[in-house]
Amino acid sequence: MTATLERGLNALREQIDAPVASFFTSCVSCGLCAEACIFYKETGDPELTPIHKLDLMRRVWSNEYTLFGRAKSMLGMGHKITEGDLTKWERLVYDSCTMCGRCTLVCPVGNDIAMMIRKMREGMSSSGHAPAELVGAAERHSDYGSPMGKLHTMLAAKIKAAEKETGIPIEMDKAGVDYLVLLSAQEIVEYSDVLPALARIFKKAGVTWTISNEGFEATNVGVQIGNRDIARNLVSMVVGAAEKLGVKGIISPECGHAYQALRWEGPNLIGRSYDFEVVHIIELLDRLAAQGKLKTKGKDHTRLTFHDPCQINRRGGINKEPRRLLDMVADNFIETEDAGTMNWCCGGGGGVGANDRAADLRFKAFNRKKRQFEGVGAEKVVTMCAYCHHTLDEQLELHNMDSIETQGLTEMIGEYLDDEA
Amino acid sequence: MADQPMLPELMKAHGISRRSFLKYCATLTSAMALPPMLAPKIAHALESARRPSVIWLSFQECTGCTESITRSYAPTIEDLIFNAISLDYHHTLQAASGHAAEAARKQAMEANWGEYLVVVDGSIPTKNEGYSCIAGISNVEMLKETAEGAAAIVAVGTCAAYGGIPHADPNPTGAVAVGDIVTDKPIINVPGCPPIPIVMTSVLAHFLTFGLPELDDLGRPKAFYGETIHDRCYRRPFYDKGKFAESFDDEGAKQGWCLYKLGCKGPTTRSVCATVKWNDGTSFPIQSGHPCLGCTEPDFWDNGGFYKPLSTPAGDYRKFAAAAVAGGAALGVAGGAIGRANKARAARAHETVDAHDLEKKS
Amino acid sequence: MNNPYFDLLMWARGPGFDIALTILIGGLLLRVVEIVVLSRKKDLAKPKGSPVLQGLKTIFTRSVPRKGLIKEAPVTYIGGYIFHIGFAIAFLFLGAHIALIDDLIGIQWPEANKALIETAAALAVVALIALAWTRITNPVRRALTTFDDWLVWLLSILPLVTGYIAVNRIFGDGTLMMAIHMLSAEALMVAFPFTKLMHAVTFAMARYYNGSIQGRKGAES
């Protein structure tokens, strides 16, 4: 099968529902969404206005989902979508949007623009207009279980190393435990210090857990590229593993879109509710701390700040949890301007980080974070998403700021875990 | 006509001093919005004017206009001025009737051919000439015949000026205004139901002294119909403050607040009621607590109801609104259903893809 | 003889109003029902917050701008507020308009004085001019602007200006200006279902959906 314009349009047609119709009906073209968009703010390019990025989907809605638009189309006044339009919009829908959702929160009429970008990507991907890197990642993920290829051997090695470091055995594919732990490829490859941290925290808290060889990958390229068939397959791997092992819950690791994919999109992709819970690792750690099962000792005295991952805070609702945890382990924690719900995106999410074409945009967008970090004189940035973490590392280096240390919050909690208590 | 007394003699006979006559002339001057220095000229003109012959024709009317011009404090100066003309025919006022009266009219016309003034009150039926006849002569016929030798015509009252109440929907008699029948003579419209007495006499005075007054697009003397009642209303400050009577017996009505919400047509009605007033300057409808009906305007009877505020819809919009609710909802359901069908069709056309289908393969 | 101005006024109060009201109500209902019928799939993810409550809450809270955003687009925000509030005061508190609303739906409230209404209307006009200015000068707004935006702008400013002229007899025949004012408002009613003016109704739906999507996740909206 091959991607075609018609299949792309068909996919767009499938995406239009009452919320989308109400959003397009309500838009007054005020342009305030642009003021919230990191890509517009840092480039000043009016083409990057969020609502403009949805113009093709707006046309489908207008031409096919309104009586007035249908009448106009019949009179030959409908604005049709061409292959050329789709090519032009690739840059707008993939390169310059991380689906961070700041626009969604400032729109005065309440349009959920980020949600519509997710929908529009369905049409873009089905028409063959997704970035090559994301297509490659989707193929690898589907074929080998992870967007970075076959990581089973590497995972086994990292687990062995963690066991060695902590002296705590980590049993793979163990049925009947409390939680199935998922990891993002980024964590397996780049930030595997999270594994020993998890082992120690859970041992202390009395939480039983396992990792499945059949579904350990938390990320979901299908959600990023915008293709629900692929997203469904990928989420099904994990759900299948969880159900097979009979766990009480799945732990969504420090990864933004993975949390969206597993927690919020997953049930809708597979068409049924889960029998188990999906909990973000930071949510769980906060819960354990509240129950007195997570105790720390000592504090980090570095001047540190926290970077909120868009998909976990703004679009995931996990806001106070990381701050409560940080207060346990840091005494020089300072918030940047707009921190929390309206935090500025790192510029790498939503597949932008994997997209070579977007390298320049990503660099420019990071100027915002740069100013914010400089503004508070941060020596260290903590976050709770491995891909934000990765982007921070990449961009801090490119902006000659690599004196600033970065760390995942789980790993940091592990560092200050009170093993004695 | 030489045997008829001139005005100074009449004044003497009625016991009116020259002083009060001059005062009246000043009033007229101001009522006609003329510069005050013209008052003596008016006095002189009235004093020396030859009394023109006036033929007063009453058609489909209620005699209200005649009542208005005659029923006032006697002897008024208006009344006097009326005596200054030679009212040769007025079938309500004259003693003669029937053929004798008609003979008087014909005689007056012949004697003053081309110079007499015709005053008309009442509208003219056109559906059936028999609807209104005088001595067997239909109104249309009498008007045409009388107008032929007239110097000018004064259409007194809204019926004569614009058709008035007989003209009101559904206009059973096919009533029309004087101007609809006579098109080749100067016509001065003095509308009102009835017009204010001094306005009528002032118009006559103006005609006697300066000829035809300046008229607006509706044939009304601008001096008396230049401003709206709302512009000059003493209750206007309440309108501006947003203080309105909501009913005829509420606190607002007692406080003398604006009657807009009770349907006052002051804002669209041009007349000097609010300044000249009625009954010797005693009062006018709004002052006595009733909204203006807009009687100096054409079709005032059909202008959306006397007690409906000007800003409210005049039509039967509720039935349209009900139809719109039903129609809009039905179309909405249809539009939504078409959308859903479109979406279902797209879902059927959906071919499940895997990651290897995301590229264009040629 | 007819008074053409009064005839125009009577047309505006009669057939004109009937036509405008029919199109307004019918078109509005059509567009809202069309959206509702399209519906959305039930969300199967177990909610963390309350989608319904937060949806309803967002209808109101979204009227307040996010912290810091006003300074990013001061004219759009402040102009937008002044226009909406000014238009609302001028429309809702003039005695003649209250009489209209009372006639339509049988409810009424106290009138404001002319000074307040005219200040509000004047400010709304100034705000509209400022908003038009940014539509021309701001690259984002210029790029987003279509014919629809200018049409709606014109139809919004006309009733304010003609209303002011009619009440104050600035020029023209009072009756004619009143008729023109009514016709301008009727033009606004007719255009309503076909233009972005629809936002005045569907904003509540959009905000509700936005709030409910965010609320399900326990996120702010």
XYZ file of N, CA, C and O in Angstrom, chain A residues 154-314:
644
model
N 20.449 -4.598 24.553
C 20.969 -3.477 25.325
C 20.225 -3.354 26.647
O 20.828 -3.118 27.700
N 18.902 -3.552 26.608
C 18.102 -3.475 27.824
C 18.565 -4.526 28.836
O 18.747 -4.215 30.023
N 18.777 -5.735 28.324
C 19.221 -6.808 29.215
C 20.541 -6.427 29.878
O 20.736 -6.635 31.089
N 21.426 -5.833 29.104
C 22.729 -5.430 29.635
C 22.574 -4.352 30.688
O 23.203 -4.402 31.755
N 21.685 -3.393 30.408
C 21.489 -2.289 31.359
C 20.851 -2.804 32.655
O 21.156 -2.321 33.743
N 19.982 -3.784 32.506
C 19.348 -4.348 33.696
C 20.404 -5.080 34.547
O 20.446 -4.931 35.772
N 21.228 -5.811 33.841
C 22.289 -6.535 34.541
C 23.181 -5.538 35.283
O 23.522 -5.738 36.450
N 23.511 -4.452 34.617
C 24.366 -3.434 35.241
C 23.688 -2.833 36.466
O 24.321 -2.611 37.504
N 22.404 -2.596 36.346
C 21.662 -2.023 37.472
C 21.610 -2.991 38.639
O 21.730 -2.599 39.813
N 21.417 -4.241 38.312
C 21.384 -5.262 39.368
C 22.726 -5.287 40.105
O 22.786 -5.364 41.331
N 23.770 -5.195 39.287
C 25.114 -5.235 39.849
C 25.358 -4.023 40.747
O 25.869 -4.131 41.859
N 24.913 -2.871 40.269
C 25.140 -1.625 40.996
C 24.368 -1.594 42.307
O 24.877 -1.110 43.321
N 23.162 -2.108 42.281
C 22.306 -1.974 43.462
C 22.259 -3.244 44.309
O 21.854 -3.200 45.473
N 22.599 -4.337 43.690
C 22.475 -5.613 44.394
C 21.019 -6.043 44.521
O 20.671 -6.902 45.328
N 20.180 -5.404 43.759
C 18.755 -5.765 43.818
C 18.410 -6.515 42.529
O 18.664 -6.012 41.433
N 17.860 -7.730 42.622
C 17.519 -8.462 41.403
C 16.318 -7.824 40.699
O 15.381 -7.356 41.349
N 16.393 -7.725 39.373
C 15.267 -7.207 38.580
C 14.790 -8.360 37.704
O 15.511 -8.793 36.814
N 13.619 -8.845 37.997
C 13.130 -10.001 37.248
C 12.310 -9.559 36.049
O 11.348 -8.819 36.180
N 12.690 -10.027 34.863
C 11.936 -9.713 33.639
C 10.699 -10.610 33.575
O 10.711 -11.734 34.088
N 9.644 -10.110 32.949
C 8.441 -10.900 32.651
C 7.891 -11.639 33.861
O 7.500 -12.788 33.759
N 7.874 -10.990 35.000
C 7.375 -11.638 36.203
C 5.877 -11.331 36.358
O 5.477 -10.160 36.464
N 5.080 -12.378 36.393
C 3.637 -12.173 36.488
C 3.220 -11.827 37.914
O 3.936 -12.135 38.869
N 2.064 -11.148 38.030
C 1.456 -10.909 39.332
C 2.085 -9.812 40.169
O 1.717 -9.617 41.321
N 3.030 -9.069 39.626
C 3.622 -7.972 40.404
C 2.708 -6.752 40.364
O 1.710 -6.738 39.640
N 3.090 -5.738 41.164
C 2.270 -4.523 41.206
C 2.311 -3.792 39.866
O 1.280 -3.476 39.290
N 3.533 -3.524 39.401
C 3.634 -2.667 38.230
C 4.503 -3.235 37.124
O 5.516 -3.885 37.393
N 4.075 -2.954 35.908
C 4.918 -3.202 34.736
C 5.611 -1.871 34.444
O 4.937 -0.867 34.199
N 6.934 -1.888 34.524
C 7.665 -0.640 34.266
C 7.996 -0.546 32.778
O 8.506 -1.487 32.181
N 7.687 0.570 32.206
C 8.065 0.831 30.813
C 9.199 1.845 30.800
O 9.374 2.601 31.751
N 9.934 1.822 29.746
C 11.029 2.787 29.605
C 10.954 3.401 28.219
O 10.431 2.785 27.292
N 11.489 4.585 28.105
C 11.581 5.142 26.752
C 12.937 4.762 26.189
O 13.900 4.574 26.944
N 12.982 4.638 24.882
C 14.233 4.259 24.240
C 15.366 5.179 24.694
O 16.496 4.747 24.901
N 15.018 6.464 24.881
C 16.014 7.441 25.302
C 16.626 7.047 26.646
O 17.808 7.252 26.888
N 15.773 6.510 27.512
C 16.283 6.112 28.833
C 17.173 4.881 28.726
O 18.191 4.784 29.404
N 16.757 3.934 27.875
C 17.545 2.717 27.746
C 18.927 3.059 27.176
O 19.955 2.587 27.666
N 18.924 3.924 26.158
C 20.171 4.212 25.461
C 21.003 5.270 26.194
O 22.208 5.121 26.359
N 20.357 6.345 26.626
C 21.107 7.509 27.081
C 21.060 7.744 28.594
O 22.041 8.166 29.182
N 19.884 7.495 29.194
C 19.738 7.853 30.606
C 19.381 6.637 31.451
O 18.417 6.634 32.202
N 20.203 5.594 31.346
C 19.840 4.348 32.008
C 20.070 4.381 33.514
O 19.754 3.441 34.214
N 20.582 5.501 34.044
C 20.731 5.626 35.491
C 19.385 5.563 36.203
O 19.330 5.412 37.419
N 18.349 5.682 35.429
C 17.024 5.634 36.029
C 16.721 4.227 36.557
O 15.990 4.061 37.531
N 17.298 3.215 35.921
C 17.001 1.833 36.332
C 17.441 1.529 37.769
O 16.614 1.069 38.569
N 18.719 1.754 38.107
C 19.092 1.510 39.504
C 18.286 2.371 40.472
O 17.946 1.906 41.571
N 17.960 3.597 40.064
C 17.166 4.465 40.946
C 15.808 3.829 41.231
O 15.363 3.760 42.382
N 15.157 3.339 40.170
C 13.847 2.700 40.338
C 13.959 1.480 41.246
O 13.132 1.264 42.143
N 15.005 0.669 41.004
C 15.173 -0.558 41.776
C 15.258 -0.240 43.261
O 14.581 -0.869 44.089
N 16.035 0.773 43.590
C 16.228 1.102 45.005
C 14.981 1.710 45.612
O 14.571 1.348 46.725
N 14.354 2.617 44.862
C 13.143 3.284 45.403
C 12.041 2.251 45.657
O 11.415 2.225 46.720
N 11.819 1.391 44.683
C 10.712 0.425 44.803
C 10.993 -0.620 45.877
O 10.083 -1.080 46.564
N 12.248 -0.985 46.003
C 12.584 -1.960 47.054
C 12.249 -1.357 48.411
O 11.606 -1.972 49.258
N 12.672 -0.120 48.595
C 12.444 0.579 49.853
C 10.942 0.728 50.123
O 10.485 0.601 51.263
N 10.208 0.984 49.064
C 8.771 1.258 49.219
C 7.945 -0.027 49.247
O 6.735 0.010 49.485
N 8.586 -1.125 48.980
C 7.853 -2.387 48.968
C 6.957 -2.549 47.754
O 5.916 -3.211 47.819
N 7.351 -1.927 46.662
C 6.578 -2.052 45.428
C 7.210 -3.137 44.569
O 8.426 -3.134 44.353
N 6.396 -4.072 44.081
C 6.963 -5.109 43.216
C 6.757 -4.696 41.771
O 5.755 -4.089 41.415
N 7.700 -5.023 40.922
C 7.637 -4.569 39.538
C 8.397 -5.491 38.610
O 9.189 -6.325 39.061
N 8.186 -5.318 37.346
C 8.891 -6.109 36.361
C 8.999 -5.321 35.063
O 8.407 -4.235 34.928
N 9.797 -5.877 34.137
C 9.890 -5.307 32.798
C 9.578 -6.435 31.831
O 10.010 -7.566 32.047
N 8.793 -6.115 30.789
C 8.409 -7.164 29.850
C 9.267 -7.104 28.598
O 9.485 -6.032 28.042
N 9.725 -8.269 28.200
C 10.478 -8.342 26.958
C 9.586 -8.088 25.741
O 10.062 -7.710 24.680
N 8.284 -8.293 25.947
C 7.363 -8.142 24.818
C 6.862 -6.709 24.664
O 6.355 -6.333 23.613
N 6.995 -5.939 25.719
C 6.536 -4.559 25.627
C 7.175 -3.705 26.690
O 6.595 -3.487 27.743
N 8.372 -3.274 26.440
C 9.055 -2.411 27.415
C 9.116 -0.970 26.933
O 9.403 -0.061 27.688
N 8.831 -0.780 25.644
C 8.986 0.556 25.063
C 7.752 1.413 25.345
O 6.641 1.075 24.950
N 8.002 2.514 26.030
C 6.874 3.377 26.414
C 6.481 4.352 25.325
O 5.328 4.773 25.249
N 7.439 4.736 24.490
C 7.129 5.775 23.508
C 6.200 5.231 22.437
O 5.954 4.028 22.344
N 5.693 6.124 21.636
C 4.744 5.700 20.618
C 4.859 6.641 19.417
O 4.283 7.722 19.396
N 5.637 6.192 18.441
C 5.846 7.039 17.267
C 4.528 7.290 16.549
O 4.339 8.323 15.919
N 3.595 6.344 16.673
C 2.291 6.506 16.020
C 1.585 7.767 16.492
O 0.944 8.466 15.707
N 1.726 8.082 17.789
C 1.089 9.274 18.333
C 1.803 10.531 17.833
O 1.175 11.539 17.518
N 3.133 10.448 17.714
C 3.885 11.627 17.273
C 3.674 11.907 15.792
O 3.435 13.032 15.378
N 3.756 10.846 15.001
C 3.642 11.023 13.553
C 2.193 11.278 13.174
O 1.890 11.827 12.114
N 1.305 10.859 14.076
C -0.109 11.066 13.832
C -0.691 9.969 12.969
O -1.135 10.211 11.837
N -0.642 8.748 13.491
C -1.284 7.660 12.757
C -1.854 6.666 13.752
O -1.130 5.965 14.432
N -3.172 6.641 13.822
C -3.778 5.856 14.900
C -3.642 4.364 14.694
O -3.635 3.604 15.659
N -3.549 3.910 13.432
C -3.355 2.466 13.220
C -2.034 2.022 13.826
O -1.956 1.005 14.527
N -0.986 2.793 13.529
C 0.327 2.465 14.067
C 0.336 2.643 15.577
O 0.814 1.785 16.318
N -0.259 3.745 16.025
C -0.315 4.011 17.464
C -1.029 2.877 18.192
O -0.615 2.453 19.277
N -2.100 2.364 17.581
C -2.860 1.287 18.201
C -1.996 0.032 18.328
O -1.962 -0.606 19.382
N -1.279 -0.297 17.245
C -0.408 -1.477 17.287
C 0.617 -1.360 18.399
O 0.855 -2.315 19.142
N 1.211 -0.169 18.503
C 2.276 0.003 19.477
C 1.740 -0.055 20.905
O 2.338 -0.665 21.787
N 0.600 0.593 21.108
C 0.016 0.581 22.449
C -0.467 -0.827 22.803
O -0.387 -1.260 23.961
N -0.905 -1.561 21.786
C -1.397 -2.920 22.032
C -0.290 -3.839 22.552
O -0.544 -4.728 23.367
N 0.934 -3.616 22.078
C 2.065 -4.421 22.559
C 2.172 -4.325 24.064
O 2.313 -5.314 24.771
N 2.096 -3.089 24.556
C 2.256 -2.834 25.984
C 1.060 -3.344 26.765
O 1.192 -3.998 27.803
N -0.138 -3.054 26.242
C -1.352 -3.481 26.932
C -1.370 -5.012 26.992
O -1.696 -5.601 28.033
N -0.974 -5.648 25.876
C -0.917 -7.116 25.837
C 0.034 -7.652 26.891
O -0.309 -8.587 27.639
N 1.192 -7.027 26.998
C 2.184 -7.472 27.978
C 1.636 -7.320 29.387
O 1.758 -8.225 30.225
N 0.999 -6.180 29.656
C 0.465 -5.917 31.000
C -0.623 -6.918 31.353
O -0.684 -7.434 32.479
N -1.479 -7.209 30.389
C -2.585 -8.125 30.662
C -2.078 -9.552 30.840
O -2.592 -10.311 31.661
N -1.066 -9.898 30.057
C -0.487 -11.234 30.151
C 0.139 -11.448 31.535
O -0.014 -12.507 32.147
N 0.779 -10.413 32.040
C 1.464 -10.539 33.329
C 0.513 -10.289 34.507
O 0.872 -10.506 35.656
N -0.659 -9.802 34.202
C -1.655 -9.578 35.246
C -1.240 -8.536 36.278
O -1.513 -8.686 37.471
N -0.578 -7.471 35.826
C -0.133 -6.441 36.773
C -1.285 -5.533 37.184
O -2.309 -5.484 36.505
N -1.097 -4.840 38.315
C -2.117 -3.898 38.771
C -2.037 -2.594 37.992
O -3.018 -1.869 37.873
N -0.822 -2.312 37.495
C -0.694 -1.046 36.788
C 0.537 -0.998 35.908
O 1.433 -1.837 35.991
N 0.531 -0.010 35.047
C 1.678 0.267 34.193
C 2.296 1.570 34.670
O 1.566 2.524 34.970
N 3.624 1.584 34.761
C 4.266 2.848 35.100
C 4.755 3.497 33.816
O 5.565 2.949 33.078
N 4.209 4.680 33.558
C 4.656 5.458 32.416
C 5.901 6.204 32.856
O 5.867 6.908 33.865
N 6.986 6.037 32.145
C 8.242 6.593 32.635
C 8.354 8.080 32.347
O 7.390 8.712 31.923
N 9.538 8.596 32.548
C 9.777 10.010 32.274
C 9.837 10.214 30.768
O 10.886 10.260 30.159
N 8.634 10.316 30.184
C 8.549 10.599 28.756
C 7.205 11.241 28.512
O 6.176 10.710 28.919
N 7.217 12.389 27.880
C 6.000 13.177 27.715
C 4.944 12.512 26.869
O 3.849 12.193 27.342
N 5.238 12.271 25.611
C 4.180 11.774 24.747
C 3.812 10.340 25.088
O 2.713 9.887 24.794
N 4.748 9.618 25.751
C 4.421 8.257 26.168
C 3.260 8.293 27.160
O 2.345 7.459 27.098
N 3.292 9.282 28.047
C 2.208 9.413 29.029
C 0.886 9.694 28.316
O -0.152 9.111 28.632
N 0.938 10.604 27.332
C -0.269 10.876 26.531
C -0.760 9.600 25.853
O -1.947 9.284 25.874
N 0.192 8.867 25.240
C -0.177 7.693 24.455
C -0.762 6.598 25.335
O -1.786 6.005 25.002
N -0.111 6.351 26.468
C -0.534 5.244 27.320
C -1.761 5.590 28.146
O -2.713 4.821 28.223
N -1.678 6.762 28.775
C -2.704 7.106 29.755
C -3.982 7.619 29.102
O -5.085 7.259 29.511
N -3.838 8.496 28.102
C -5.029 9.179 27.581
C -5.478 8.697 26.216
O -6.673 8.570 25.968
N -4.538 8.445 25.321
C -4.970 7.992 23.989
C -5.202 6.488 23.948
O -6.056 6.003 23.203
N -4.393 5.742 24.709
C -4.400 4.272 24.650
C -5.776 3.639 24.636
O -6.127 2.921 23.687
N -6.597 3.883 25.672
C -7.910 3.219 25.714
C -8.746 3.550 24.481
O -9.478 2.703 23.969
N -8.618 4.767 23.992
C -9.393 5.160 22.817
C -8.840 4.533 21.547
O -9.587 4.273 20.595
N -7.544 4.268 21.535
C -6.953 3.622 20.364
C -7.396 2.164 20.283
O -7.749 1.663 19.213
N -7.377 1.491 21.430
C -7.744 0.052 21.385
C -9.251 -0.142 21.552
O -9.752 -1.261 21.401
N -9.959 0.922 21.840
C -11.413 0.844 21.878
C -11.991 0.260 23.148
O -13.150 -0.164 23.172
N -11.235 0.214 24.217
C -11.796 -0.234 25.498
C -10.993 0.364 26.655
O -9.824 0.717 26.495
N -11.631 0.434 27.796
C -10.933 0.929 28.980
C -9.999 -0.156 29.503
O -10.208 -1.333 29.251
N -8.989 0.276 30.216
C -8.054 -0.689 30.800
C -8.610 -1.262 32.099
O -9.386 -0.612 32.788
N -8.138 -2.468 32.414
C -8.471 -3.038 33.724
C -7.398 -2.697 34.754
O -7.497 -3.067 35.918
N -6.343 -2.074 34.284
C -5.237 -1.717 35.179
C -5.061 -0.210 35.147
O -5.616 0.454 34.273
N -4.299 0.308 36.088
C -4.090 1.759 36.059
C -2.799 2.090 35.314
O -1.893 1.265 35.231
N -2.790 3.283 34.745
C -1.545 3.787 34.173
C -1.146 4.978 35.029
O -1.933 5.900 35.232
N 0.056 4.913 35.569
C 0.475 5.984 36.454
C 1.825 6.498 35.975
O 2.691 5.727 35.545
N 1.971 7.810 36.012
C 3.279 8.358 35.655
C 4.212 8.164 36.846
O 3.795 8.265 37.995
N 5.469 7.897 36.557
C 6.423 7.584 37.628
C 6.467 8.683 38.690
O 6.520 8.395 39.897
N 6.361 9.941 38.268
C 6.438 11.046 39.239
C 5.164 11.097 40.091
O 5.212 11.372 41.290
N 4.059 10.792 39.459
C 2.788 10.690 40.186
C 2.922 9.619 41.265
O 2.498 9.798 42.420
N 3.506 8.470 40.876
C 3.638 7.341 41.805
C 4.609 7.691 42.936
O 4.332 7.405 44.108
N 5.731 8.309 42.585
C 6.712 8.670 43.613
C 6.090 9.630 44.620
O 6.313 9.530 45.828
N 5.303 10.584 44.127
C 4.643 11.542 45.006
C 3.654 10.826 45.926
O 3.540 11.136 47.105
N 2.972 9.839 45.355
C 2.006 9.063 46.125
C 2.741 8.288 47.230
O 2.309 8.258 48.384
N 3.864 7.670 46.855
C 4.638 6.896 47.829
C 5.164 7.811 48.938
O 5.163 7.444 50.116
N 5.588 9.004 48.551
C 6.098 9.951 49.546
C 4.991 10.336 50.520
O 5.195 10.394 51.731
N 3.792 10.556 49.970
C 2.658 10.935 50.808
C 2.293 9.803 51.770
O 1.847 10.037 52.895
N 2.506 8.554 51.306
C 2.195 7.398 52.163
C 3.340 7.095 53.129
O 3.280 6.111 53.871
N 4.399 7.872 53.047
C 5.547 7.650 53.918
C 6.429 6.505 53.461
O 7.269 6.006 54.211
N 6.238 6.045 52.261
C 7.029 4.921 51.771
C 8.267 5.376 51.007
O 9.044 4.556 50.548
N 8.378 6.694 50.832
C 9.541 7.224 50.127
C 10.169 8.306 50.998
O 9.559 9.337 51.245
N 11.364 7.975 51.491
C 12.025 8.949 52.357
C 13.380 9.307 51.773
O 14.063 8.458 51.205
N 13.737 10.591 51.894
C 15.029 11.003 51.351
C 15.867 11.586 52.475
O 15.357 11.930 53.544
N 17.149 11.682 52.187
C 18.003 12.364 53.166
C 19.001 13.234 52.414
O 19.449 12.885 51.322
N 19.305 14.361 52.995
C 20.222 15.290 52.357
C 19.519 16.108 51.287
O 18.396 15.797 50.884
N 20.181 17.169 50.893
C 19.592 18.035 49.876
C 20.639 18.507 48.891
O 21.807 18.664 49.229
N 20.168 18.727 47.690
C 21.014 19.292 46.642
C 21.049 20.805 46.863
O 20.004 21.440 46.939
N 22.248 21.374 46.981
C 22.333 22.809 47.259
C 22.548 23.635 46.004
O 22.622 24.858 46.057
N 22.658 22.953 44.880
C 22.861 23.685 43.626
C 21.643 24.566 43.338
O 20.519 24.215 43.679
N 21.913 25.703 42.659
C 20.798 26.556 42.222
C 20.152 25.841 41.041
O 20.686 25.841 39.926
N 19.026 25.224 41.290
C 18.420 24.423 40.223
C 17.003 24.887 39.905
O 16.324 25.487 40.735
N 16.639 24.600 38.702
C 15.270 24.925 38.289
C 14.650 23.687 37.664
O 15.335 22.685 37.439
N 13.348 23.781 37.418
C 12.634 22.613 36.899
C 12.028 22.942 35.541
O 11.453 24.007 35.354
N 12.203 22.021 34.602
C 11.577 22.201 33.293
C 10.361 21.287 33.200
O 10.475 20.073 33.253
N 9.182 21.892 33.050
C 7.944 21.108 32.936
C 7.787 20.549 31.536
O 7.711 21.315 30.572
N 7.705 19.248 31.391
C 7.421 18.696 30.067
C 5.953 18.970 29.717
O 5.055 18.728 30.514
N 5.731 19.486 28.518
C 4.384 19.923 28.127
C 3.339 18.821 28.262
O 2.241 19.036 28.747
N 3.714 17.622 27.792
C 2.718 16.553 27.754
C 2.406 16.001 29.141
O 1.398 15.340 29.333
N 3.310 16.265 30.083
C 3.084 15.722 31.425
C 2.406 16.751 32.324
O 1.508 16.427 33.092
N 2.811 18.000 32.182
C 2.174 19.025 33.007
C 0.995 19.652 32.274
O -0.163 19.342 32.552
N 1.264 20.530 31.314
C 0.185 21.287 30.667
C -0.892 20.377 30.102
O -2.072 20.614 30.254
